[in-house]
mmCIF file with all atom_site columns, N, CA and C in Angstrom:
data_model
loop_
_atom_site.group_PDB
_atom_site.id
_atom_site.type_symbol
_atom_site.label_atom_id
_atom_site.label_alt_id
_atom_site.label_comp_id
_atom_site.label_asym_id
_atom_site.label_entity_id
_atom_site.label_seq_id
_atom_site.pdbx_PDB_ins_code
_atom_site.Cartn_x
_atom_site.Cartn_y
_atom_site.Cartn_z
_atom_site.occupancy
_atom_site.B_iso_or_equiv
_atom_site.pdbx_formal_charge
_atom_site.auth_seq_id
_atom_site.auth_comp_id
_atom_site.auth_asym_id
_atom_site.auth_atom_id
_atom_site.pdbx_PDB_model_num
ATOM 1   N N  . MET A 1 1  ? -32.344 -18.156 40.491 1.00 0.00 ? 294 MET A N  1
ATOM 2   C CA . MET A 1 1  ? -32.686 -17.242 41.613 1.00 0.00 ? 294 MET A CA 1
ATOM 3   C C  . MET A 1 1  ? -31.971 -15.967 41.688 1.00 0.00 ? 294 MET A C  1
ATOM 4   N N  . ASP A 1 2  ? -30.567 -16.024 41.297 1.00 0.00 ? 295 ASP A N  1
ATOM 5   C CA . ASP A 1 2  ? -29.911 -14.736 41.419 1.00 0.00 ? 295 ASP A CA 1
ATOM 6   C C  . ASP A 1 2  ? -30.410 -13.869 40.186 1.00 0.00 ? 295 ASP A C  1
ATOM 7   N N  . MET A 1 3  ? -30.761 -14.339 39.091 1.00 0.00 ? 296 MET A N  1
ATOM 8   C CA . MET A 1 3  ? -31.467 -13.518 38.133 1.00 0.00 ? 296 MET A CA 1
ATOM 9   C C  . MET A 1 3  ? -32.754 -12.890 38.526 1.00 0.00 ? 296 MET A C  1
ATOM 10  N N  . LEU A 1 4  ? -33.530 -13.456 39.305 1.00 0.00 ? 297 LEU A N  1
ATOM 11  C CA . LEU A 1 4  ? -34.794 -12.829 39.685 1.00 0.00 ? 297 LEU A CA 1
ATOM 12  C C  . LEU A 1 4  ? -34.314 -11.783 40.805 1.00 0.00 ? 297 LEU A C  1
ATOM 13  N N  . LYS A 1 5  ? -33.336 -12.039 41.617 1.00 0.00 ? 298 LYS A N  1
ATOM 14  C CA . LYS A 1 5  ? -32.966 -10.774 42.633 1.00 0.00 ? 298 LYS A CA 1
ATOM 15  C C  . LYS A 1 5  ? -32.396 -9.779  41.879 1.00 0.00 ? 298 LYS A C  1
ATOM 16  N N  . LYS A 1 6  ? -31.863 -9.941  40.607 1.00 0.00 ? 299 LYS A N  1
ATOM 17  C CA . LYS A 1 6  ? -31.245 -8.770  39.970 1.00 0.00 ? 299 LYS A CA 1
ATOM 18  C C  . LYS A 1 6  ? -32.554 -7.952  39.249 1.00 0.00 ? 299 LYS A C  1
ATOM 19  N N  . ILE A 1 7  ? -33.408 -8.756  38.735 1.00 0.00 ? 300 ILE A N  1
ATOM 20  C CA . ILE A 1 7  ? -34.662 -8.212  38.076 1.00 0.00 ? 300 ILE A CA 1
ATOM 21  C C  . ILE A 1 7  ? -35.614 -7.559  38.961 1.00 0.00 ? 300 ILE A C  1
ATOM 22  N N  . PHE A 1 8  ? -35.871 -8.117  40.027 1.00 0.00 ? 301 PHE A N  1
ATOM 23  C CA . PHE A 1 8  ? -36.824 -7.764  41.069 1.00 0.00 ? 301 PHE A CA 1
ATOM 24  C C  . PHE A 1 8  ? -36.018 -7.494  42.560 1.00 0.00 ? 301 PHE A C  1
ATOM 25  N N  . PRO A 1 9  ? -35.220 -6.470  42.635 1.00 0.00 ? 302 PRO A N  1
ATOM 26  C CA . PRO A 1 9  ? -34.661 -6.447  43.880 1.00 0.00 ? 302 PRO A CA 1
ATOM 27  C C  . PRO A 1 9  ? -35.560 -6.059  45.033 1.00 0.00 ? 302 PRO A C  1
ATOM 28  N N  . LEU A 1 10 ? -36.557 -5.287  44.836 1.00 0.00 ? 303 LEU A N  1
ATOM 29  C CA . LEU A 1 10 ? -37.525 -4.912  45.736 1.00 0.00 ? 303 LEU A CA 1
ATOM 30  C C  . LEU A 1 10 ? -38.269 -6.099  46.258 1.00 0.00 ? 303 LEU A C  1
ATOM 31  N N  . SER A 1 11 ? -38.491 -7.154  45.662 1.00 0.00 ? 304 SER A N  1
ATOM 32  C CA . SER A 1 11 ? -39.422 -8.175  46.095 1.00 0.00 ? 304 SER A CA 1
ATOM 33  C C  . SER A 1 11 ? -38.803 -9.106  47.101 1.00 0.00 ? 304 SER A C  1
ATOM 34  N N  . PHE A 1 12 ? -37.539 -9.214  47.308 1.00 0.00 ? 305 PHE A N  1
ATOM 35  C CA . PHE A 1 12 ? -36.867 -9.932  48.120 1.00 0.00 ? 305 PHE A CA 1
ATOM 36  C C  . PHE A 1 12 ? -36.416 -9.290  49.418 1.00 0.00 ? 305 PHE A C  1
ATOM 37  N N  . GLY A 1 13 ? -36.363 -10.187 50.558 1.00 0.00 ? 306 GLY A N  1
ATOM 38  C CA . GLY A 1 13 ? -35.959 -9.480  51.942 1.00 0.00 ? 306 GLY A CA 1
ATOM 39  C C  . GLY A 1 13 ? -37.263 -9.145  52.625 1.00 0.00 ? 306 GLY A C  1
ATOM 40  N N  . VAL A 1 14 ? -38.389 -9.809  52.353 1.00 0.00 ? 307 VAL A N  1
ATOM 41  C CA . VAL A 1 14 ? -39.625 -9.497  53.202 1.00 0.00 ? 307 VAL A CA 1
ATOM 42  C C  . VAL A 1 14 ? -39.662 -10.269 54.542 1.00 0.00 ? 307 VAL A C  1
ATOM 43  N N  . LYS A 1 15 ? -39.580 -9.500  55.663 1.00 0.00 ? 308 LYS A N  1
ATOM 44  C CA . LYS A 1 15 ? -39.500 -10.143 56.875 1.00 0.00 ? 308 LYS A CA 1
ATOM 45  C C  . LYS A 1 15 ? -40.734 -10.308 57.771 1.00 0.00 ? 308 LYS A C  1
ATOM 46  N N  . ASP A 1 16 ? -41.540 -9.392  57.466 1.00 0.00 ? 309 ASP A N  1
ATOM 47  C CA . ASP A 1 16 ? -42.829 -9.304  58.285 1.00 0.00 ? 309 ASP A CA 1
ATOM 48  C C  . ASP A 1 16 ? -44.020 -8.902  57.396 1.00 0.00 ? 309 ASP A C  1
ATOM 49  N N  . LEU A 1 17 ? -45.173 -9.024  58.049 1.00 0.00 ? 310 LEU A N  1
ATOM 50  C CA . LEU A 1 17 ? -46.329 -8.539  57.211 1.00 0.00 ? 310 LEU A CA 1
ATOM 51  C C  . LEU A 1 17 ? -46.380 -7.133  56.781 1.00 0.00 ? 310 LEU A C  1
ATOM 52  N N  . GLY A 1 18 ? -45.908 -6.162  57.829 1.00 0.00 ? 311 GLY A N  1
ATOM 53  C CA . GLY A 1 18 ? -45.902 -4.881  57.381 1.00 0.00 ? 311 GLY A CA 1
ATOM 54  C C  . GLY A 1 18 ? -44.880 -4.424  56.271 1.00 0.00 ? 311 GLY A C  1
ATOM 55  N N  . ASN A 1 19 ? -43.739 -5.147  56.093 1.00 0.00 ? 312 ASN A N  1
ATOM 56  C CA . ASN A 1 19 ? -42.840 -5.075  55.181 1.00 0.00 ? 312 ASN A CA 1
ATOM 57  C C  . ASN A 1 19 ? -43.322 -5.415  53.974 1.00 0.00 ? 312 ASN A C  1
ATOM 58  N N  . LEU A 1 20 ? -44.141 -6.645  53.908 1.00 0.00 ? 313 LEU A N  1
ATOM 59  C CA . LEU A 1 20 ? -44.781 -7.070  52.638 1.00 0.00 ? 313 LEU A CA 1
ATOM 60  C C  . LEU A 1 20 ? -45.780 -5.999  52.124 1.00 0.00 ? 313 LEU A C  1
ATOM 61  N N  . ILE A 1 21 ? -46.654 -5.494  53.068 1.00 0.00 ? 314 ILE A N  1
ATOM 62  C CA . ILE A 1 21 ? -47.688 -4.392  52.733 1.00 0.00 ? 314 ILE A CA 1
ATOM 63  C C  . ILE A 1 21 ? -47.104 -3.314  52.007 1.00 0.00 ? 314 ILE A C  1
ATOM 64  N N  . VAL A 1 22 ? -45.778 -2.728  52.626 1.00 0.00 ? 315 VAL A N  1
ATOM 65  C CA . VAL A 1 22 ? -45.220 -1.512  52.096 1.00 0.00 ? 315 VAL A CA 1
ATOM 66  C C  . VAL A 1 22 ? -44.658 -1.857  50.696 1.00 0.00 ? 315 VAL A C  1
ATOM 67  N N  . LYS A 1 23 ? -44.017 -3.223  50.509 1.00 0.00 ? 316 LYS A N  1
ATOM 68  C CA . LYS A 1 23 ? -43.601 -3.405  49.139 1.00 0.00 ? 316 LYS A CA 1
ATOM 69  C C  . LYS A 1 23 ? -44.578 -3.541  48.103 1.00 0.00 ? 316 LYS A C  1
ATOM 70  N N  . VAL A 1 24 ? -45.756 -4.128  48.459 1.00 0.00 ? 317 VAL A N  1
ATOM 71  C CA . VAL A 1 24 ? -46.919 -4.201  47.583 1.00 0.00 ? 317 VAL A CA 1
ATOM 72  C C  . VAL A 1 24 ? -47.585 -3.044  47.280 1.00 0.00 ? 317 VAL A C  1
ATOM 73  N N  . LEU A 1 25 ? -47.508 -1.967  48.235 1.00 0.00 ? 318 LEU A N  1
ATOM 74  C CA . LEU A 1 25 ? -48.024 -0.586  47.963 1.00 0.00 ? 318 LEU A CA 1
ATOM 75  C C  . LEU A 1 25 ? -47.273 0.080   47.068 1.00 0.00 ? 318 LEU A C  1
ATOM 76  N N  . ILE A 1 26 ? -45.757 -0.114  47.261 1.00 0.00 ? 319 ILE A N  1
ATOM 77  C CA . ILE A 1 26 ? -44.883 0.636   46.268 1.00 0.00 ? 319 ILE A CA 1
ATOM 78  C C  . ILE A 1 26 ? -45.122 0.032   44.861 1.00 0.00 ? 319 ILE A C  1
ATOM 79  N N  . TYR A 1 27 ? -45.323 -1.228  44.582 1.00 0.00 ? 320 TYR A N  1
ATOM 80  C CA . TYR A 1 27 ? -45.569 -1.702  43.340 1.00 0.00 ? 320 TYR A CA 1
ATOM 81  C C  . TYR A 1 27 ? -46.946 -1.263  42.734 1.00 0.00 ? 320 TYR A C  1
ATOM 82  N N  . LEU A 1 28 ? -47.860 -1.062  43.520 1.00 0.00 ? 321 LEU A N  1
ATOM 83  C CA . LEU A 1 28 ? -49.232 -0.543  43.213 1.00 0.00 ? 321 LEU A CA 1
ATOM 84  C C  . LEU A 1 28 ? -49.198 0.896   42.678 1.00 0.00 ? 321 LEU A C  1
ATOM 85  N N  . VAL A 1 29 ? -48.376 1.840   43.521 1.00 0.00 ? 322 VAL A N  1
ATOM 86  C CA . VAL A 1 29 ? -48.184 3.168   43.166 1.00 0.00 ? 322 VAL A CA 1
ATOM 87  C C  . VAL A 1 29 ? -47.541 3.313   41.882 1.00 0.00 ? 322 VAL A C  1
ATOM 88  N N  . VAL A 1 30 ? -46.351 2.503   41.667 1.00 0.00 ? 323 VAL A N  1
ATOM 89  C CA . VAL A 1 30 ? -45.733 2.559   40.416 1.00 0.00 ? 323 VAL A CA 1
ATOM 90  C C  . VAL A 1 30 ? -46.548 2.172   39.286 1.00 0.00 ? 323 VAL A C  1
ATOM 91  N N  . GLY A 1 31 ? -47.327 1.246   39.520 1.00 0.00 ? 324 GLY A N  1
ATOM 92  C CA . GLY A 1 31 ? -48.257 0.883   38.349 1.00 0.00 ? 324 GLY A CA 1
ATOM 93  C C  . GLY A 1 31 ? -49.265 1.908   38.038 1.00 0.00 ? 324 GLY A C  1
ATOM 94  N N  . ILE A 1 32 ? -49.725 2.615   39.148 1.00 0.00 ? 325 ILE A N  1
ATOM 95  C CA . ILE A 1 32 ? -50.750 3.610   38.875 1.00 0.00 ? 325 ILE A CA 1
ATOM 96  C C  . ILE A 1 32 ? -50.188 4.884   38.178 1.00 0.00 ? 325 ILE A C  1
ATOM 97  N N  . ILE A 1 33 ? -49.005 5.222   38.632 1.00 0.00 ? 326 ILE A N  1
ATOM 98  C CA . ILE A 1 33 ? -48.160 6.399   38.088 1.00 0.00 ? 326 ILE A CA 1
ATOM 99  C C  . ILE A 1 33 ? -47.822 6.127   36.650 1.00 0.00 ? 326 ILE A C  1
ATOM 100 N N  . ALA A 1 34 ? -47.432 4.967   36.420 1.00 0.00 ? 327 ALA A N  1
ATOM 101 C CA . ALA A 1 34 ? -46.965 4.597   34.908 1.00 0.00 ? 327 ALA A CA 1
ATOM 102 C C  . ALA A 1 34 ? -48.328 4.605   34.159 1.00 0.00 ? 327 ALA A C  1
ATOM 103 N N  . GLY A 1 35 ? -49.322 4.005   34.667 1.00 0.00 ? 328 GLY A N  1
ATOM 104 C CA . GLY A 1 35 ? -50.691 3.883   33.931 1.00 0.00 ? 328 GLY A CA 1
ATOM 105 C C  . GLY A 1 35 ? -51.157 5.251   33.594 1.00 0.00 ? 328 GLY A C  1
ATOM 106 N N  . VAL A 1 36 ? -51.070 6.322   34.435 1.00 0.00 ? 329 VAL A N  1
ATOM 107 C CA . VAL A 1 36 ? -51.495 7.635   34.326 1.00 0.00 ? 329 VAL A CA 1
ATOM 108 C C  . VAL A 1 36 ? -50.659 8.286   33.165 1.00 0.00 ? 329 VAL A C  1
ATOM 109 N N  . ALA A 1 37 ? -49.329 8.084   33.329 1.00 0.00 ? 330 ALA A N  1
ATOM 110 C CA . ALA A 1 37 ? -48.544 8.705   32.248 1.00 0.00 ? 330 ALA A CA 1
ATOM 111 C C  . ALA A 1 37 ? -48.794 8.132   30.926 1.00 0.00 ? 330 ALA A C  1
ATOM 112 N N  . ILE A 1 38 ? -48.847 6.803   31.020 1.00 0.00 ? 331 ILE A N  1
ATOM 113 C CA . ILE A 1 38 ? -49.119 6.236   29.552 1.00 0.00 ? 331 ILE A CA 1
ATOM 114 C C  . ILE A 1 38 ? -50.468 6.598   29.025 1.00 0.00 ? 331 ILE A C  1
ATOM 115 N N  . GLY A 1 39 ? -51.404 6.702   29.876 1.00 0.00 ? 332 GLY A N  1
ATOM 116 C CA . GLY A 1 39 ? -52.716 7.119   29.359 1.00 0.00 ? 332 GLY A CA 1
ATOM 117 C C  . GLY A 1 39 ? -52.786 8.447   28.832 1.00 0.00 ? 332 GLY A C  1
ATOM 118 N N  . ILE A 1 40 ? -51.936 9.348   29.427 1.00 0.00 ? 333 ILE A N  1
ATOM 119 C CA . ILE A 1 40 ? -51.718 10.664  28.768 1.00 0.00 ? 333 ILE A CA 1
ATOM 120 C C  . ILE A 1 40 ? -51.033 10.659  27.498 1.00 0.00 ? 333 ILE A C  1
ATOM 121 N N  . LEU A 1 41 ? -49.918 9.975   27.360 1.00 0.00 ? 334 LEU A N  1
ATOM 122 C CA . LEU A 1 41 ? -49.203 9.660   26.138 1.00 0.00 ? 334 LEU A CA 1
ATOM 123 C C  . LEU A 1 41 ? -49.981 8.914   25.161 1.00 0.00 ? 334 LEU A C  1
ATOM 124 N N  . ALA A 1 42 ? -50.829 8.172   25.394 1.00 0.00 ? 335 ALA A N  1
ATOM 125 C CA . ALA A 1 42 ? -51.651 7.325   24.472 1.00 0.00 ? 335 ALA A CA 1
ATOM 126 C C  . ALA A 1 42 ? -52.476 8.371   23.662 1.00 0.00 ? 335 ALA A C  1
ATOM 127 N N  . ALA A 1 43 ? -52.911 9.440   24.084 1.00 0.00 ? 336 ALA A N  1
ATOM 128 C CA . ALA A 1 43 ? -53.682 10.353  23.359 1.00 0.00 ? 336 ALA A CA 1
ATOM 129 C C  . ALA A 1 43 ? -52.944 10.642  21.901 1.00 0.00 ? 336 ALA A C  1
ATOM 130 N N  . ILE A 1 44 ? -51.708 10.566  21.896 1.00 0.00 ? 337 ILE A N  1
ATOM 131 C CA . ILE A 1 44 ? -50.973 10.935  20.706 1.00 0.00 ? 337 ILE A CA 1
ATOM 132 C C  . ILE A 1 44 ? -50.954 9.783   19.752 1.00 0.00 ? 337 ILE A C  1
ATOM 133 N N  . PRO A 1 45 ? -51.382 9.881   18.636 1.00 0.00 ? 338 PRO A N  1
ATOM 134 C CA . PRO A 1 45 ? -51.695 8.776   17.724 1.00 0.00 ? 338 PRO A CA 1
ATOM 135 C C  . PRO A 1 45 ? -50.467 8.029   17.050 1.00 0.00 ? 338 PRO A C  1
ATOM 136 N N  . VAL A 1 46 ? -49.279 8.897   17.063 1.00 0.00 ? 339 VAL A N  1
ATOM 137 C CA . VAL A 1 46 ? -48.087 8.250   16.515 1.00 0.00 ? 339 VAL A CA 1
ATOM 138 C C  . VAL A 1 46 ? -47.372 7.408   17.517 1.00 0.00 ? 339 VAL A C  1
ATOM 139 N N  . ILE A 1 47 ? -47.565 7.567   18.838 1.00 0.00 ? 340 ILE A N  1
ATOM 140 C CA . ILE A 1 47 ? -46.814 6.700   19.766 1.00 0.00 ? 340 ILE A CA 1
ATOM 141 C C  . ILE A 1 47 ? -47.836 5.936   20.663 1.00 0.00 ? 340 ILE A C  1
ATOM 142 N N  . ASN A 1 48 ? -49.070 5.865   20.038 1.00 0.00 ? 341 ASN A N  1
ATOM 143 C CA . ASN A 1 48 ? -50.080 4.979   20.866 1.00 0.00 ? 341 ASN A CA 1
ATOM 144 C C  . ASN A 1 48 ? -49.791 3.541   20.922 1.00 0.00 ? 341 ASN A C  1
ATOM 145 N N  . LEU A 1 49 ? -49.170 2.916   19.889 1.00 0.00 ? 342 LEU A N  1
ATOM 146 C CA . LEU A 1 49 ? -48.840 1.545   20.044 1.00 0.00 ? 342 LEU A CA 1
ATOM 147 C C  . LEU A 1 49 ? -47.513 1.229   21.051 1.00 0.00 ? 342 LEU A C  1
ATOM 148 N N  . VAL A 1 50 ? -46.612 2.083   20.922 1.00 0.00 ? 343 VAL A N  1
ATOM 149 C CA . VAL A 1 50 ? -45.556 2.005   21.766 1.00 0.00 ? 343 VAL A CA 1
ATOM 150 C C  . VAL A 1 50 ? -45.835 2.210   23.250 1.00 0.00 ? 343 VAL A C  1
ATOM 151 N N  . THR A 1 51 ? -46.690 3.161   23.573 1.00 0.00 ? 344 THR A N  1
ATOM 152 C CA . THR A 1 51 ? -47.315 3.298   24.908 1.00 0.00 ? 344 THR A CA 1
ATOM 153 C C  . THR A 1 51 ? -48.058 2.013   25.400 1.00 0.00 ? 344 THR A C  1
ATOM 154 N N  . GLY A 1 52 ? -48.820 1.496   24.466 1.00 0.00 ? 345 GLY A N  1
ATOM 155 C CA . GLY A 1 52 ? -49.633 0.323   25.006 1.00 0.00 ? 345 GLY A CA 1
ATOM 156 C C  . GLY A 1 52 ? -48.690 -0.848  25.418 1.00 0.00 ? 345 GLY A C  1
ATOM 157 N N  . ILE A 1 53 ? -47.590 -0.959  24.558 1.00 0.00 ? 346 ILE A N  1
ATOM 158 C CA . ILE A 1 53 ? -46.721 -2.062  24.798 1.00 0.00 ? 346 ILE A CA 1
ATOM 159 C C  . ILE A 1 53 ? -45.919 -1.800  26.077 1.00 0.00 ? 346 ILE A C  1
ATOM 160 N N  . ALA A 1 54 ? -45.504 -0.491  26.291 1.00 0.00 ? 347 ALA A N  1
ATOM 161 C CA . ALA A 1 54 ? -44.919 -0.157  27.511 1.00 0.00 ? 347 ALA A CA 1
ATOM 162 C C  . ALA A 1 54 ? -45.766 -0.401  28.709 1.00 0.00 ? 347 ALA A C  1
ATOM 163 N N  . GLY A 1 55 ? -46.981 -0.025  28.553 1.00 0.00 ? 348 GLY A N  1
ATOM 164 C CA . GLY A 1 55 ? -48.058 -0.134  29.758 1.00 0.00 ? 348 GLY A CA 1
ATOM 165 C C  . GLY A 1 55 ? -48.218 -1.512  30.129 1.00 0.00 ? 348 GLY A C  1
ATOM 166 N N  . THR A 1 56 ? -48.239 -2.363  29.174 1.00 0.00 ? 349 THR A N  1
ATOM 167 C CA . THR A 1 56 ? -48.490 -3.795  29.424 1.00 0.00 ? 349 THR A CA 1
ATOM 168 C C  . THR A 1 56 ? -47.206 -4.368  30.275 1.00 0.00 ? 349 THR A C  1
ATOM 169 N N  . LEU A 1 57 ? -46.010 -3.979  29.690 1.00 0.00 ? 350 LEU A N  1
ATOM 170 C CA . LEU A 1 57 ? -44.758 -4.500  30.262 1.00 0.00 ? 350 LEU A CA 1
ATOM 171 C C  . LEU A 1 57 ? -44.629 -3.868  31.886 1.00 0.00 ? 350 LEU A C  1
ATOM 172 N N  . VAL A 1 58 ? -44.960 -2.662  31.985 1.00 0.00 ? 351 VAL A N  1
ATOM 173 C CA . VAL A 1 58 ? -45.061 -2.091  33.303 1.00 0.00 ? 351 VAL A CA 1
ATOM 174 C C  . VAL A 1 58 ? -45.931 -2.820  34.300 1.00 0.00 ? 351 VAL A C  1
ATOM 175 N N  . ASP A 1 59 ? -47.122 -3.229  33.869 1.00 0.00 ? 352 ASP A N  1
ATOM 176 C CA . ASP A 1 59 ? -48.185 -3.829  34.534 1.00 0.00 ? 352 ASP A CA 1
ATOM 177 C C  . ASP A 1 59 ? -47.643 -5.440  34.867 1.00 0.00 ? 352 ASP A C  1
ATOM 178 N N  . LEU A 1 60 ? -47.223 -5.984  33.924 1.00 0.00 ? 353 LEU A N  1
ATOM 179 C CA . LEU A 1 60 ? -46.553 -7.272  34.195 1.00 0.00 ? 353 LEU A CA 1
ATOM 180 C C  . LEU A 1 60 ? -45.464 -7.380  35.121 1.00 0.00 ? 353 LEU A C  1
ATOM 181 N N  . TYR A 1 61 ? -44.655 -6.333  35.029 1.00 0.00 ? 354 TYR A N  1
ATOM 182 C CA . TYR A 1 61 ? -43.516 -6.246  36.102 1.00 0.00 ? 354 TYR A CA 1
ATOM 183 C C  . TYR A 1 61 ? -43.981 -6.019  37.370 1.00 0.00 ? 354 TYR A C  1
ATOM 184 N N  . CYS A 1 62 ? -45.004 -5.194  37.630 1.00 0.00 ? 355 CYS A N  1
ATOM 185 C CA . CYS A 1 62 ? -45.595 -5.049  38.877 1.00 0.00 ? 355 CYS A CA 1
ATOM 186 C C  . CYS A 1 62 ? -46.238 -6.204  39.486 1.00 0.00 ? 355 CYS A C  1
ATOM 187 N N  . VAL A 1 63 ? -46.938 -6.806  38.634 1.00 0.00 ? 356 VAL A N  1
ATOM 188 C CA . VAL A 1 63 ? -47.732 -8.113  39.142 1.00 0.00 ? 356 VAL A CA 1
ATOM 189 C C  . VAL A 1 63 ? -46.721 -9.182  39.486 1.00 0.00 ? 356 VAL A C  1
ATOM 190 N N  . ALA A 1 64 ? -45.780 -9.300  38.599 1.00 0.00 ? 357 ALA A N  1
ATOM 191 C CA . ALA A 1 64 ? -44.788 -10.220 38.854 1.00 0.00 ? 357 ALA A CA 1
ATOM 192 C C  . ALA A 1 64 ? -43.858 -9.985  40.174 1.00 0.00 ? 357 ALA A C  1
ATOM 193 N N  . GLY A 1 65 ? -43.682 -8.698  40.375 1.00 0.00 ? 358 GLY A N  1
ATOM 194 C CA . GLY A 1 65 ? -43.008 -8.152  41.770 1.00 0.00 ? 358 GLY A CA 1
ATOM 195 C C  . GLY A 1 65 ? -43.894 -8.535  42.776 1.00 0.00 ? 358 GLY A C  1
ATOM 196 N N  . ILE A 1 66 ? -45.017 -8.212  42.880 1.00 0.00 ? 359 ILE A N  1
ATOM 197 C CA . ILE A 1 66 ? -45.943 -8.464  43.899 1.00 0.00 ? 359 ILE A CA 1
ATOM 198 C C  . ILE A 1 66 ? -46.104 -10.141 44.177 1.00 0.00 ? 359 ILE A C  1
ATOM 199 N N  . VAL A 1 67 ? -46.215 -10.931 43.098 1.00 0.00 ? 360 VAL A N  1
ATOM 200 C CA . VAL A 1 67 ? -46.187 -12.242 43.400 1.00 0.00 ? 360 VAL A CA 1
ATOM 201 C C  . VAL A 1 67 ? -45.020 -12.970 43.844 1.00 0.00 ? 360 VAL A C  1
ATOM 202 N N  . ILE A 1 68 ? -43.789 -12.348 43.592 1.00 0.00 ? 361 ILE A N  1
ATOM 203 C CA . ILE A 1 68 ? -42.703 -12.833 44.078 1.00 0.00 ? 361 ILE A CA 1
ATOM 204 C C  . ILE A 1 68 ? -42.558 -12.302 45.458 1.00 0.00 ? 361 ILE A C  1
ATOM 205 N N  . ALA A 1 69 ? -42.898 -11.168 45.600 1.00 0.00 ? 362 ALA A N  1
ATOM 206 C CA . ALA A 1 69 ? -42.855 -10.659 47.322 1.00 0.00 ? 362 ALA A CA 1
ATOM 207 C C  . ALA A 1 69 ? -43.564 -11.582 48.070 1.00 0.00 ? 362 ALA A C  1
ATOM 208 N N  . ILE A 1 70 ? -44.762 -12.013 47.586 1.00 0.00 ? 363 ILE A N  1
ATOM 209 C CA . ILE A 1 70 ? -45.638 -12.884 48.548 1.00 0.00 ? 363 ILE A CA 1
ATOM 210 C C  . ILE A 1 70 ? -45.066 -14.296 48.553 1.00 0.00 ? 363 ILE A C  1
ATOM 211 N N  . LEU A 1 71 ? -44.556 -14.727 47.537 1.00 0.00 ? 364 LEU A N  1
ATOM 212 C CA . LEU A 1 71 ? -43.917 -15.871 47.653 1.00 0.00 ? 364 LEU A CA 1
ATOM 213 C C  . LEU A 1 71 ? -42.690 -16.034 48.534 1.00 0.00 ? 364 LEU A C  1
ATOM 214 N N  . ASP A 1 72 ? -41.771 -14.950 48.543 1.00 0.00 ? 365 ASP A N  1
ATOM 215 C CA . ASP A 1 72 ? -40.734 -14.696 49.347 1.00 0.00 ? 365 ASP A CA 1
ATOM 216 C C  . ASP A 1 72 ? -41.242 -14.636 50.820 1.00 0.00 ? 365 ASP A C  1
ATOM 217 N N  . TYR A 1 73 ? -42.331 -13.921 51.118 1.00 0.00 ? 366 TYR A N  1
ATOM 218 C CA . TYR A 1 73 ? -42.881 -13.784 52.508 1.00 0.00 ? 366 TYR A CA 1
ATOM 219 C C  . TYR A 1 73 ? -43.366 -15.273 52.953 1.00 0.00 ? 366 TYR A C  1
ATOM 220 N N  . LEU A 1 74 ? -43.993 -16.003 52.221 1.00 0.00 ? 367 LEU A N  1
ATOM 221 C CA . LEU A 1 74 ? -44.381 -17.313 52.526 1.00 0.00 ? 367 LEU A CA 1
ATOM 222 C C  . LEU A 1 74 ? -43.212 -18.393 52.599 1.00 0.00 ? 367 LEU A C  1
ATOM 223 N N  . LYS A 1 75 ? -42.028 -17.913 52.284 1.00 0.00 ? 368 LYS A N  1
ATOM 224 C CA . LYS A 1 75 ? -40.870 -18.784 52.302 1.00 0.00 ? 368 LYS A CA 1
ATOM 225 C C  . LYS A 1 75 ? -40.889 -19.827 51.279 1.00 0.00 ? 368 LYS A C  1
ATOM 226 N N  . ILE A 1 76 ? -41.500 -19.646 50.074 1.00 0.00 ? 369 ILE A N  1
ATOM 227 C CA . ILE A 1 76 ? -41.790 -20.627 49.085 1.00 0.00 ? 369 ILE A CA 1
ATOM 228 C C  . ILE A 1 76 ? -40.377 -20.519 48.298 1.00 0.00 ? 369 ILE A C  1
ATOM 229 N N  . LEU A 1 77 ? -39.908 -19.426 48.048 1.00 0.00 ? 370 LEU A N  1
ATOM 230 C CA . LEU A 1 77 ? -38.738 -19.122 47.167 1.00 0.00 ? 370 LEU A CA 1
ATOM 231 C C  . LEU A 1 77 ? -37.467 -19.276 48.221 1.00 0.00 ? 370 LEU A C  1
ATOM 232 N N  . LYS A 1 78 ? -36.520 -19.945 47.774 1.00 0.00 ? 371 LYS A N  1
ATOM 233 C CA . LYS A 1 78 ? -35.382 -19.942 48.517 1.00 0.00 ? 371 LYS A CA 1
ATOM 234 C C  . LYS A 1 78 ? -34.253 -19.283 48.152 1.00 0.00 ? 371 LYS A C  1
#
């Protein structure tokens, strides 16, 4: 659990629904901004593979952060 708190510090400490919505929106905005930046860099053929891998990792991080925030709000994680 401590390792999850170090990797996903934004996902923990959800107290009410408004706080949960703000945290989910932050993850979505970060994912969108990273997706746009990676989409622009993907036009360069040399770094296309690297940006594809980075995009996948950013998307996975955002989805995992949202799931952990929801689980913390529902008090499933201790």
